[in-house]
Amino acid sequence: VGEFPQEMRALLSRPLLSWRAFLALCGRVEVAVSSALRHELVVAAHLPLHLRLIRDMVLLGDGGYFQTFVSETSNLFSLPPSPTGGERDVAAAFHTCMAKSGLLERYALHGLDVPSVLSMRLAPPSQLLDIEEDDSGWSLCLLYDPSYPLKLLFDPARMKILNRFFRFFFLVKRVAYSLDKVWSDLREQCRGESNVVPKEQAVEENASSEKSSSRSNARSFRSLYTPTRCLRDKMAFLVRNLEYYFQVDVAESQFVALLASIEKAHSFTQVEAAVRVFCESVEIQSFLRAHAIFRCLTQTLLCCHAFCARLSRYGLGAMDEVELEERSQTFEKLSRFLFAMLSGARGAHLSRHLTQLLQRLDFNKYFSAPPSSSSSSS
């Protein structure tokens, strides 16, 4: 860079200024500055380390942290946020879970103080779309505030896209976690009910009424257990496939492509273009621009979440056969409508990964077969 001032003085000292020579010199200056800024970003500012932090936290790539966060905040998120203490509760849980999962220590070994650049709070209503509203009121938002020149890459517009993905994928993983917990609770209830049924040789004459009541409760439990378990398994199959799609086909796939593009980049312009393509690809492949598909995805997940919340709070006995059938029909309609909308989605960014998702969801032609043959095959 040091020779450019001398060349510029020499060029301006000529009696007749050559525009061609002037523009060529300006182009060389731009290339040199862009290359130096790229070095400051990638090497001096440790861009790959910050990108991994975004992958682990914003894209929920760190499974250990997520499990810790969900288990620690299960009671907190079961109630609406406090108007005065909601922000404080979220921030405290965020920092505590990072420490418990070992994430703070892991990044500190590489010289990155995570709390200084990343924090969590409740998302302002102005940043939420109608299709993003959460009935519980816990719409979370991650604030990434690095120093310059890293701040040039992740402006508010791009962080808004990544936060929308974070909120939606967090819902997907929370529902998957809740479905696993329901399965565990059902197994425990099944063991408990089997132990409640008295053995005939151990029954006394004066306990005949208790025995009949116990057997009646056991029959009622068995009549609900099988359809409840079946509905839970259907929900888990759908949600787990969605989780795999967003985790592997969207987040991890685009992150690997981003690192490869940055490694090949020789200028700041190329690095900035790689980050822009990364954010756009995540937004498109996760259907954040397709509002109809996104709304259907959200409604399907909330249907599963309501089912899990009711079972976790009141147990299997609080749900009768009529309510269970209604929930099953609602989920069936939403899941089939979701499959139809995903099948109609178009776009170059969606083709390969979306085809794989549809193939996994349509296992044994469950959705694509006519309703009569689908029900008989299932």
mmCIF file of C-alpha atoms in Angstrom, residues 11-358:
data_model
loop_
_atom_site.group_PDB
_atom_site.id
_atom_site.type_symbol
_atom_site.label_atom_id
_atom_site.label_comp_id
_atom_site.label_asym_id
_atom_site.label_seq_id
_atom_site.Cartn_x
_atom_site.Cartn_y
_atom_site.Cartn_z
ATOM 1 C CA LEU A 11 0.331 10.656 -11.971
ATOM 2 C CA LEU A 12 -1.080 14.001 -10.845
ATOM 3 C CA SER A 13 2.175 15.814 -11.628
ATOM 4 C CA ARG A 14 1.852 15.060 -15.334
ATOM 5 C CA PRO A 15 0.754 17.936 -17.580
ATOM 6 C CA LEU A 16 -2.085 15.825 -18.933
ATOM 7 C CA LEU A 17 -3.881 13.418 -16.610
ATOM 8 C CA SER A 18 -4.452 9.951 -18.059
ATOM 9 C CA TRP A 19 -7.835 8.710 -16.943
ATOM 10 C CA ARG A 20 -6.980 5.181 -17.946
ATOM 11 C CA ALA A 21 -3.890 5.185 -15.722
ATOM 12 C CA PHE A 22 -5.851 6.881 -12.921
ATOM 13 C CA LEU A 23 -8.672 4.302 -12.981
ATOM 14 C CA ALA A 24 -6.175 1.450 -13.133
ATOM 15 C CA LEU A 25 -4.400 2.814 -10.059
ATOM 16 C CA CYS A 26 -7.720 3.215 -8.218
ATOM 17 C CA GLY A 27 -8.569 -0.399 -9.051
ATOM 18 C CA ARG A 28 -5.253 -1.599 -7.653
ATOM 19 C CA VAL A 29 -5.833 0.432 -4.483
ATOM 20 C CA GLU A 30 -9.296 -1.125 -4.088
ATOM 21 C CA VAL A 31 -7.883 -4.640 -4.499
ATOM 22 C CA ALA A 32 -5.098 -3.972 -1.997
ATOM 23 C CA VAL A 33 -7.459 -2.466 0.606
ATOM 24 C CA SER A 34 -9.993 -5.287 0.155
ATOM 25 C CA SER A 35 -7.241 -7.899 0.549
ATOM 26 C CA ALA A 36 -5.920 -6.203 3.695
ATOM 27 C CA LEU A 37 -9.436 -6.016 5.155
ATOM 28 C CA ARG A 38 -9.952 -9.685 4.364
ATOM 29 C CA HIS A 39 -6.780 -10.473 6.357
ATOM 30 C CA GLU A 40 -8.039 -8.382 9.271
ATOM 31 C CA LEU A 41 -11.353 -10.207 9.233
ATOM 32 C CA VAL A 42 -10.268 -13.789 8.749
ATOM 33 C CA VAL A 43 -6.904 -13.868 10.512
ATOM 34 C CA ALA A 44 -6.682 -10.980 12.979
ATOM 35 C CA ALA A 45 -10.349 -10.945 14.055
ATOM 36 C CA HIS A 46 -10.680 -14.779 14.020
ATOM 37 C CA LEU A 47 -13.713 -14.879 11.737
ATOM 38 C CA PRO A 48 -13.905 -18.717 11.555
ATOM 39 C CA LEU A 49 -14.142 -18.873 15.362
ATOM 40 C CA HIS A 50 -16.993 -16.366 15.410
ATOM 41 C CA LEU A 51 -18.759 -18.265 12.645
ATOM 42 C CA ARG A 52 -18.578 -21.444 14.706
ATOM 43 C CA LEU A 53 -20.093 -19.538 17.619
ATOM 44 C CA ILE A 54 -22.973 -18.493 15.371
ATOM 45 C CA ARG A 55 -23.344 -22.098 14.195
ATOM 46 C CA ASP A 56 -23.383 -23.433 17.771
ATOM 47 C CA MET A 57 -25.716 -20.826 19.268
ATOM 48 C CA VAL A 58 -27.801 -19.114 16.588
ATOM 49 C CA LEU A 59 -28.172 -22.203 14.384
ATOM 50 C CA LEU A 60 -28.389 -24.486 17.458
ATOM 51 C CA GLY A 61 -25.515 -26.688 16.370
ATOM 52 C CA ASP A 62 -24.324 -27.369 19.930
ATOM 53 C CA GLY A 63 -26.536 -30.214 21.122
ATOM 54 C CA GLY A 64 -25.105 -30.229 24.643
ATOM 55 C CA TYR A 65 -25.968 -26.582 25.188
ATOM 56 C CA PHE A 66 -29.475 -27.025 23.811
ATOM 57 C CA GLN A 67 -30.254 -30.001 26.070
ATOM 58 C CA THR A 68 -29.020 -28.043 29.082
ATOM 59 C CA PHE A 69 -30.994 -24.941 28.114
ATOM 60 C CA VAL A 70 -34.280 -26.783 27.529
ATOM 61 C CA SER A 71 -34.054 -28.794 30.755
ATOM 62 C CA GLU A 72 -33.134 -25.712 32.804
ATOM 63 C CA THR A 73 -35.897 -23.520 31.328
ATOM 64 C CA SER A 74 -38.740 -26.061 31.155
ATOM 65 C CA ASN A 75 -40.411 -24.617 34.261
ATOM 66 C CA LEU A 76 -39.634 -21.041 33.217
ATOM 67 C CA PHE A 77 -41.241 -21.416 29.787
ATOM 68 C CA SER A 78 -44.316 -23.178 31.167
ATOM 69 C CA LEU A 79 -45.611 -19.792 32.417
ATOM 70 C CA PRO A 80 -45.936 -16.438 30.607
ATOM 71 C CA PRO A 81 -42.928 -14.122 31.005
ATOM 72 C CA SER A 82 -43.018 -11.587 33.788
ATOM 73 C CA PRO A 83 -43.434 -8.008 32.494
ATOM 74 C CA THR A 84 -40.568 -6.840 34.694
ATOM 75 C CA GLY A 85 -38.356 -9.902 35.107
ATOM 76 C CA GLY A 86 -38.713 -11.737 31.792
ATOM 77 C CA GLU A 87 -35.582 -10.232 30.246
ATOM 78 C CA ARG A 88 -33.566 -10.890 33.390
ATOM 79 C CA ASP A 89 -34.724 -14.502 33.629
ATOM 80 C CA VAL A 90 -33.802 -15.230 30.004
ATOM 81 C CA ALA A 91 -30.387 -13.604 30.295
ATOM 82 C CA ALA A 92 -29.594 -15.462 33.526
ATOM 83 C CA ALA A 93 -30.685 -18.828 32.095
ATOM 84 C CA PHE A 94 -28.677 -18.215 28.927
ATOM 85 C CA HIS A 95 -25.443 -17.497 30.797
ATOM 86 C CA THR A 96 -25.951 -20.324 33.313
ATOM 87 C CA CYS A 97 -26.546 -22.913 30.600
ATOM 88 C CA MET A 98 -23.499 -21.798 28.636
ATOM 89 C CA ALA A 99 -21.389 -22.317 31.737
ATOM 90 C CA LYS A 100 -22.932 -25.700 32.588
ATOM 91 C CA SER A 101 -22.563 -27.058 29.052
ATOM 92 C CA GLY A 102 -18.867 -26.125 28.919
ATOM 93 C CA LEU A 103 -19.359 -23.743 26.018
ATOM 94 C CA LEU A 104 -17.837 -20.728 27.784
ATOM 95 C CA GLU A 105 -14.718 -22.654 28.715
ATOM 96 C CA ARG A 106 -14.329 -24.140 25.258
ATOM 97 C CA TYR A 107 -14.360 -20.765 23.519
ATOM 98 C CA ALA A 108 -12.292 -19.136 26.247
ATOM 99 C CA LEU A 109 -9.474 -21.548 25.373
ATOM 100 C CA HIS A 110 -9.391 -19.893 21.943
ATOM 101 C CA GLY A 111 -9.431 -16.396 23.397
ATOM 102 C CA LEU A 112 -13.105 -15.583 22.791
ATOM 103 C CA ASP A 113 -15.193 -14.189 25.651
ATOM 104 C CA VAL A 114 -18.688 -15.256 24.560
ATOM 105 C CA PRO A 115 -20.763 -13.027 26.930
ATOM 106 C CA SER A 116 -19.006 -9.956 25.531
ATOM 107 C CA VAL A 117 -20.293 -10.597 21.995
ATOM 108 C CA LEU A 118 -23.455 -12.698 22.421
ATOM 109 C CA SER A 119 -26.485 -12.306 24.680
ATOM 110 C CA MET A 120 -30.138 -13.380 24.758
ATOM 111 C CA ARG A 121 -33.283 -11.425 25.400
ATOM 112 C CA LEU A 122 -36.969 -11.368 24.465
ATOM 113 C CA ALA A 123 -37.517 -10.332 20.867
ATOM 114 C CA PRO A 124 -39.130 -6.899 20.449
ATOM 115 C CA PRO A 125 -42.664 -7.125 19.002
ATOM 116 C CA SER A 126 -41.554 -4.955 16.074
ATOM 117 C CA GLN A 127 -39.230 -7.756 14.907
ATOM 118 C CA LEU A 128 -41.919 -10.454 14.959
ATOM 119 C CA LEU A 129 -44.263 -11.309 12.128
ATOM 120 C CA ASP A 130 -47.815 -12.492 12.818
ATOM 121 C CA ILE A 131 -46.826 -16.040 11.855
ATOM 122 C CA GLU A 132 -43.988 -15.963 14.397
ATOM 123 C CA GLU A 133 -46.082 -15.089 17.437
ATOM 124 C CA ASP A 134 -45.771 -17.607 20.249
ATOM 125 C CA ASP A 135 -48.749 -18.231 22.520
ATOM 126 C CA SER A 136 -46.441 -18.592 25.511
ATOM 127 C CA GLY A 137 -44.919 -15.146 24.963
ATOM 128 C CA TRP A 138 -41.342 -16.466 25.021
ATOM 129 C CA SER A 139 -40.102 -15.226 21.635
ATOM 130 C CA LEU A 140 -36.337 -15.238 22.077
ATOM 131 C CA CYS A 141 -33.704 -13.170 20.313
ATOM 132 C CA LEU A 142 -29.898 -13.488 20.230
ATOM 133 C CA LEU A 143 -27.874 -10.280 20.114
ATOM 134 C CA TYR A 144 -24.526 -10.663 18.369
ATOM 135 C CA ASP A 145 -22.430 -7.538 18.882
ATOM 136 C CA PRO A 146 -18.797 -8.083 17.848
ATOM 137 C CA SER A 147 -16.214 -5.375 17.325
ATOM 138 C CA TYR A 148 -15.170 -3.993 13.967
ATOM 139 C CA PRO A 149 -14.501 -5.226 11.320
ATOM 140 C CA LEU A 150 -16.691 -8.260 12.128
ATOM 141 C CA LYS A 151 -19.673 -5.975 12.541
ATOM 142 C CA LEU A 152 -19.467 -5.188 8.823
ATOM 143 C CA LEU A 153 -20.527 -8.739 7.954
ATOM 144 C CA PHE A 154 -23.432 -9.235 10.350
ATOM 145 C CA ASP A 155 -25.545 -6.118 10.123
ATOM 146 C CA PRO A 156 -29.032 -5.904 11.732
ATOM 147 C CA ALA A 157 -30.769 -7.127 8.565
ATOM 148 C CA ARG A 158 -28.753 -10.349 8.431
ATOM 149 C CA MET A 159 -29.053 -10.959 12.157
ATOM 150 C CA LYS A 160 -32.813 -10.546 11.814
ATOM 151 C CA ILE A 161 -32.829 -13.419 9.296
ATOM 152 C CA LEU A 162 -30.678 -15.624 11.533
ATOM 153 C CA ASN A 163 -32.826 -14.821 14.571
ATOM 154 C CA ARG A 164 -35.971 -15.832 12.713
ATOM 155 C CA PHE A 165 -34.318 -19.141 11.898
ATOM 156 C CA PHE A 166 -33.211 -19.475 15.532
ATOM 157 C CA ARG A 167 -36.722 -18.924 16.906
ATOM 158 C CA PHE A 168 -38.293 -21.369 14.477
ATOM 159 C CA PHE A 169 -35.651 -24.095 14.829
ATOM 160 C CA PHE A 170 -35.738 -23.671 18.599
ATOM 161 C CA LEU A 171 -39.465 -24.482 18.433
ATOM 162 C CA VAL A 172 -38.717 -27.576 16.328
ATOM 163 C CA LYS A 173 -36.137 -28.864 18.812
ATOM 164 C CA ARG A 174 -38.314 -28.021 21.831
ATOM 165 C CA VAL A 175 -41.171 -30.048 20.368
ATOM 166 C CA ALA A 176 -38.818 -32.957 19.609
ATOM 167 C CA TYR A 177 -37.542 -32.805 23.186
ATOM 168 C CA SER A 178 -41.115 -32.703 24.557
ATOM 169 C CA LEU A 179 -42.139 -35.718 22.455
ATOM 170 C CA ASP A 180 -39.199 -37.692 23.850
ATOM 171 C CA LYS A 181 -40.228 -36.722 27.368
ATOM 172 C CA VAL A 182 -43.825 -37.787 26.694
ATOM 173 C CA TRP A 183 -42.578 -41.178 25.534
ATOM 174 C CA SER A 184 -40.597 -41.551 28.760
ATOM 175 C CA ASP A 185 -43.562 -40.457 30.884
ATOM 176 C CA LEU A 186 -45.885 -42.908 29.118
ATOM 177 C CA ARG A 187 -43.500 -45.759 29.816
ATOM 178 C CA GLU A 188 -43.366 -44.821 33.492
ATOM 179 C CA GLN A 189 -47.155 -44.597 33.656
ATOM 180 C CA CYS A 190 -47.452 -47.969 31.939
ATOM 181 C CA ARG A 191 -45.161 -49.576 34.513
ATOM 182 C CA GLY A 192 -47.082 -47.912 37.326
ATOM 183 C CA GLU A 193 -50.457 -49.076 36.025
ATOM 184 C CA SER A 194 -49.216 -52.637 35.574
ATOM 185 C CA ASN A 195 -48.055 -52.634 39.183
ATOM 186 C CA VAL A 196 -51.390 -51.296 40.392
ATOM 187 C CA VAL A 197 -53.374 -54.300 39.087
ATOM 188 C CA PRO A 198 -53.532 -56.651 42.101
ATOM 189 C CA LYS A 199 -52.663 -60.318 41.841
ATOM 190 C CA GLU A 200 -55.585 -62.634 42.565
ATOM 191 C CA GLN A 201 -53.754 -64.625 45.149
ATOM 192 C CA ALA A 202 -52.897 -61.491 47.105
ATOM 193 C CA VAL A 203 -56.431 -60.031 47.207
ATOM 194 C CA GLU A 204 -58.390 -60.132 50.424
ATOM 195 C CA GLU A 205 -62.139 -60.538 50.561
ATOM 196 C CA ASN A 206 -62.770 -57.064 51.944
ATOM 197 C CA ALA A 207 -60.805 -55.429 49.062
ATOM 198 C CA SER A 208 -63.105 -56.609 46.241
ATOM 199 C CA SER A 209 -64.360 -53.098 45.505
ATOM 200 C CA GLU A 210 -60.834 -51.708 45.357
ATOM 201 C CA LYS A 211 -59.803 -54.522 43.044
ATOM 202 C CA SER A 212 -62.664 -53.868 40.620
ATOM 203 C CA SER A 213 -61.935 -50.138 40.656
ATOM 204 C CA SER A 214 -58.260 -50.787 40.031
ATOM 205 C CA ARG A 215 -59.034 -53.120 37.151
ATOM 206 C CA SER A 216 -61.437 -50.570 35.697
ATOM 207 C CA ASN A 217 -58.750 -47.890 35.837
ATOM 208 C CA ALA A 218 -56.266 -50.260 34.240
ATOM 209 C CA ARG A 219 -58.668 -51.042 31.377
ATOM 210 C CA SER A 220 -59.287 -47.316 30.868
ATOM 211 C CA PHE A 221 -55.553 -46.680 30.829
ATOM 212 C CA ARG A 222 -54.933 -49.427 28.268
ATOM 213 C CA SER A 223 -57.719 -48.125 26.028
ATOM 214 C CA LEU A 224 -56.014 -44.710 25.934
ATOM 215 C CA TYR A 225 -52.393 -45.808 26.003
ATOM 216 C CA THR A 226 -52.246 -47.407 22.546
ATOM 217 C CA PRO A 227 -53.864 -44.549 20.535
ATOM 218 C CA THR A 228 -51.910 -41.967 22.543
ATOM 219 C CA ARG A 229 -48.654 -43.765 21.884
ATOM 220 C CA CYS A 230 -49.582 -44.087 18.199
ATOM 221 C CA LEU A 231 -50.308 -40.359 17.887
ATOM 222 C CA ARG A 232 -47.098 -39.508 19.719
ATOM 223 C CA ASP A 233 -45.100 -41.756 17.358
ATOM 224 C CA LYS A 234 -46.618 -40.095 14.292
ATOM 225 C CA MET A 235 -45.767 -36.666 15.654
ATOM 226 C CA ALA A 236 -42.236 -37.750 16.536
ATOM 227 C CA PHE A 237 -41.675 -39.158 13.035
ATOM 228 C CA LEU A 238 -42.675 -35.868 11.416
ATOM 229 C CA VAL A 239 -40.817 -33.630 13.855
ATOM 230 C CA ARG A 240 -37.617 -35.694 13.806
ATOM 231 C CA ASN A 241 -37.493 -35.554 10.018
ATOM 232 C CA LEU A 242 -38.042 -31.806 10.092
ATOM 233 C CA GLU A 243 -35.304 -31.475 12.720
ATOM 234 C CA TYR A 244 -32.868 -33.456 10.566
ATOM 235 C CA TYR A 245 -33.710 -31.331 7.538
ATOM 236 C CA PHE A 246 -33.162 -27.995 9.269
ATOM 237 C CA GLN A 247 -30.092 -29.185 11.196
ATOM 238 C CA VAL A 248 -28.211 -31.073 8.470
ATOM 239 C CA ASP A 249 -29.619 -30.065 5.098
ATOM 240 C CA VAL A 250 -29.965 -26.368 5.928
ATOM 241 C CA ALA A 251 -27.771 -25.184 8.814
ATOM 242 C CA GLU A 252 -24.799 -27.557 8.628
ATOM 243 C CA SER A 253 -24.763 -27.776 4.834
ATOM 244 C CA GLN A 254 -24.752 -24.002 4.388
ATOM 245 C CA PHE A 255 -22.207 -23.529 7.165
ATOM 246 C CA VAL A 256 -19.745 -25.918 5.487
ATOM 247 C CA ALA A 257 -20.274 -24.110 2.185
ATOM 248 C CA LEU A 258 -19.664 -20.760 3.915
ATOM 249 C CA LEU A 259 -16.348 -21.887 5.420
ATOM 250 C CA ALA A 260 -15.224 -23.249 2.037
ATOM 251 C CA SER A 261 -16.084 -19.965 0.304
ATOM 252 C CA ILE A 262 -14.241 -17.895 2.907
ATOM 253 C CA GLU A 263 -11.182 -20.101 2.639
ATOM 254 C CA LYS A 264 -11.074 -19.486 -1.117
ATOM 255 C CA ALA A 265 -11.785 -15.747 -0.798
ATOM 256 C CA HIS A 266 -8.977 -13.291 -1.473
ATOM 257 C CA SER A 267 -10.804 -10.053 -0.712
ATOM 258 C CA PHE A 268 -13.319 -8.536 1.665
ATOM 259 C CA THR A 269 -15.844 -8.327 -1.165
ATOM 260 C CA GLN A 270 -15.707 -12.091 -1.638
ATOM 261 C CA VAL A 271 -16.034 -12.730 2.113
ATOM 262 C CA GLU A 272 -19.005 -10.393 2.336
ATOM 263 C CA ALA A 273 -20.634 -12.089 -0.663
ATOM 264 C CA ALA A 274 -20.148 -15.514 0.950
ATOM 265 C CA VAL A 275 -21.888 -14.358 4.157
ATOM 266 C CA ARG A 276 -24.706 -12.781 2.144
ATOM 267 C CA VAL A 277 -25.272 -15.987 0.173
ATOM 268 C CA PHE A 278 -25.188 -17.980 3.427
ATOM 269 C CA CYS A 279 -27.932 -15.878 5.042
ATOM 270 C CA GLU A 280 -30.078 -15.887 1.900
ATOM 271 C CA SER A 281 -29.758 -19.653 1.483
ATOM 272 C CA VAL A 282 -30.707 -20.291 5.116
ATOM 273 C CA GLU A 283 -33.705 -17.998 4.748
ATOM 274 C CA ILE A 284 -34.919 -19.649 1.542
ATOM 275 C CA GLN A 285 -34.320 -23.285 2.493
ATOM 276 C CA SER A 286 -36.017 -22.852 5.874
ATOM 277 C CA PHE A 287 -39.136 -21.353 4.172
ATOM 278 C CA LEU A 288 -38.859 -18.031 5.989
ATOM 279 C CA ARG A 289 -39.879 -16.272 2.781
ATOM 280 C CA ALA A 290 -42.695 -18.707 1.980
ATOM 281 C CA HIS A 291 -45.201 -17.418 4.526
ATOM 282 C CA ALA A 292 -47.882 -20.004 3.753
ATOM 283 C CA ILE A 293 -45.510 -22.942 4.262
ATOM 284 C CA PHE A 294 -43.966 -21.315 7.325
ATOM 285 C CA ARG A 295 -47.391 -20.747 8.871
ATOM 286 C CA CYS A 296 -48.388 -24.368 8.243
ATOM 287 C CA LEU A 297 -45.118 -25.606 9.762
ATOM 288 C CA THR A 298 -45.649 -23.451 12.833
ATOM 289 C CA GLN A 299 -49.265 -24.575 13.309
ATOM 290 C CA THR A 300 -48.265 -28.240 13.003
ATOM 291 C CA LEU A 301 -45.506 -27.827 15.578
ATOM 292 C CA LEU A 302 -47.778 -25.935 17.966
ATOM 293 C CA CYS A 303 -50.327 -28.736 17.640
ATOM 294 C CA CYS A 304 -47.652 -31.229 18.725
ATOM 295 C CA HIS A 305 -46.487 -28.916 21.505
ATOM 296 C CA ALA A 306 -50.020 -28.531 22.903
ATOM 297 C CA PHE A 307 -50.428 -32.313 22.922
ATOM 298 C CA CYS A 308 -47.161 -32.729 24.845
ATOM 299 C CA ALA A 309 -47.941 -29.923 27.271
ATOM 300 C CA ARG A 310 -51.310 -31.429 28.191
ATOM 301 C CA LEU A 311 -49.864 -34.892 28.780
ATOM 302 C CA SER A 312 -46.925 -33.536 30.766
ATOM 303 C CA ARG A 313 -49.128 -31.394 32.999
ATOM 304 C CA TYR A 314 -52.123 -33.654 33.610
ATOM 305 C CA GLY A 315 -51.045 -37.137 32.567
ATOM 306 C CA LEU A 316 -52.810 -39.631 30.351
ATOM 307 C CA GLY A 317 -55.875 -39.868 32.580
ATOM 308 C CA ALA A 318 -56.907 -36.274 31.904
ATOM 309 C CA MET A 319 -57.517 -36.949 28.183
ATOM 310 C CA ASP A 320 -60.606 -38.927 27.126
ATOM 311 C CA GLU A 321 -61.098 -40.782 23.852
ATOM 312 C CA VAL A 322 -63.059 -37.937 22.244
ATOM 313 C CA GLU A 323 -60.353 -35.357 22.905
ATOM 314 C CA LEU A 324 -57.641 -37.770 21.761
ATOM 315 C CA GLU A 325 -59.517 -38.427 18.516
ATOM 316 C CA GLU A 326 -59.925 -34.689 17.908
ATOM 317 C CA ARG A 327 -56.220 -34.062 18.431
ATOM 318 C CA SER A 328 -55.369 -36.978 16.160
ATOM 319 C CA GLN A 329 -57.617 -35.677 13.374
ATOM 320 C CA THR A 330 -56.221 -32.148 13.718
ATOM 321 C CA PHE A 331 -52.652 -33.386 13.447
ATOM 322 C CA GLU A 332 -53.565 -35.615 10.489
ATOM 323 C CA LYS A 333 -55.089 -32.677 8.594
ATOM 324 C CA LEU A 334 -52.180 -30.347 9.354
ATOM 325 C CA SER A 335 -49.503 -32.887 8.452
ATOM 326 C CA ARG A 336 -51.178 -33.818 5.155
ATOM 327 C CA PHE A 337 -51.679 -30.161 4.285
ATOM 328 C CA LEU A 338 -48.031 -29.497 5.123
ATOM 329 C CA PHE A 339 -46.887 -32.343 2.863
ATOM 330 C CA ALA A 340 -49.043 -31.004 0.019
ATOM 331 C CA MET A 341 -47.584 -27.504 0.395
ATOM 332 C CA LEU A 342 -44.007 -28.776 0.560
ATOM 333 C CA SER A 343 -44.639 -30.895 -2.537
ATOM 334 C CA GLY A 344 -45.742 -27.755 -4.387
ATOM 335 C CA ALA A 345 -42.740 -25.651 -3.359
ATOM 336 C CA ARG A 346 -40.448 -24.603 -6.186
ATOM 337 C CA GLY A 347 -37.013 -22.997 -6.428
ATOM 338 C CA ALA A 348 -33.442 -23.874 -7.306
ATOM 339 C CA HIS A 349 -32.358 -23.569 -3.666
ATOM 340 C CA LEU A 350 -35.011 -26.062 -2.558
ATOM 341 C CA SER A 351 -34.870 -28.838 -5.132
ATOM 342 C CA ARG A 352 -32.362 -31.404 -3.854
ATOM 343 C CA HIS A 353 -32.761 -31.082 -0.078
ATOM 344 C CA LEU A 354 -36.529 -30.638 -0.236
ATOM 345 C CA THR A 355 -36.838 -33.766 -2.367
ATOM 346 C CA GLN A 356 -34.926 -35.716 0.274
ATOM 347 C CA LEU A 357 -37.176 -34.335 3.024
ATOM 348 C CA LEU A 358 -40.323 -35.305 1.119
#
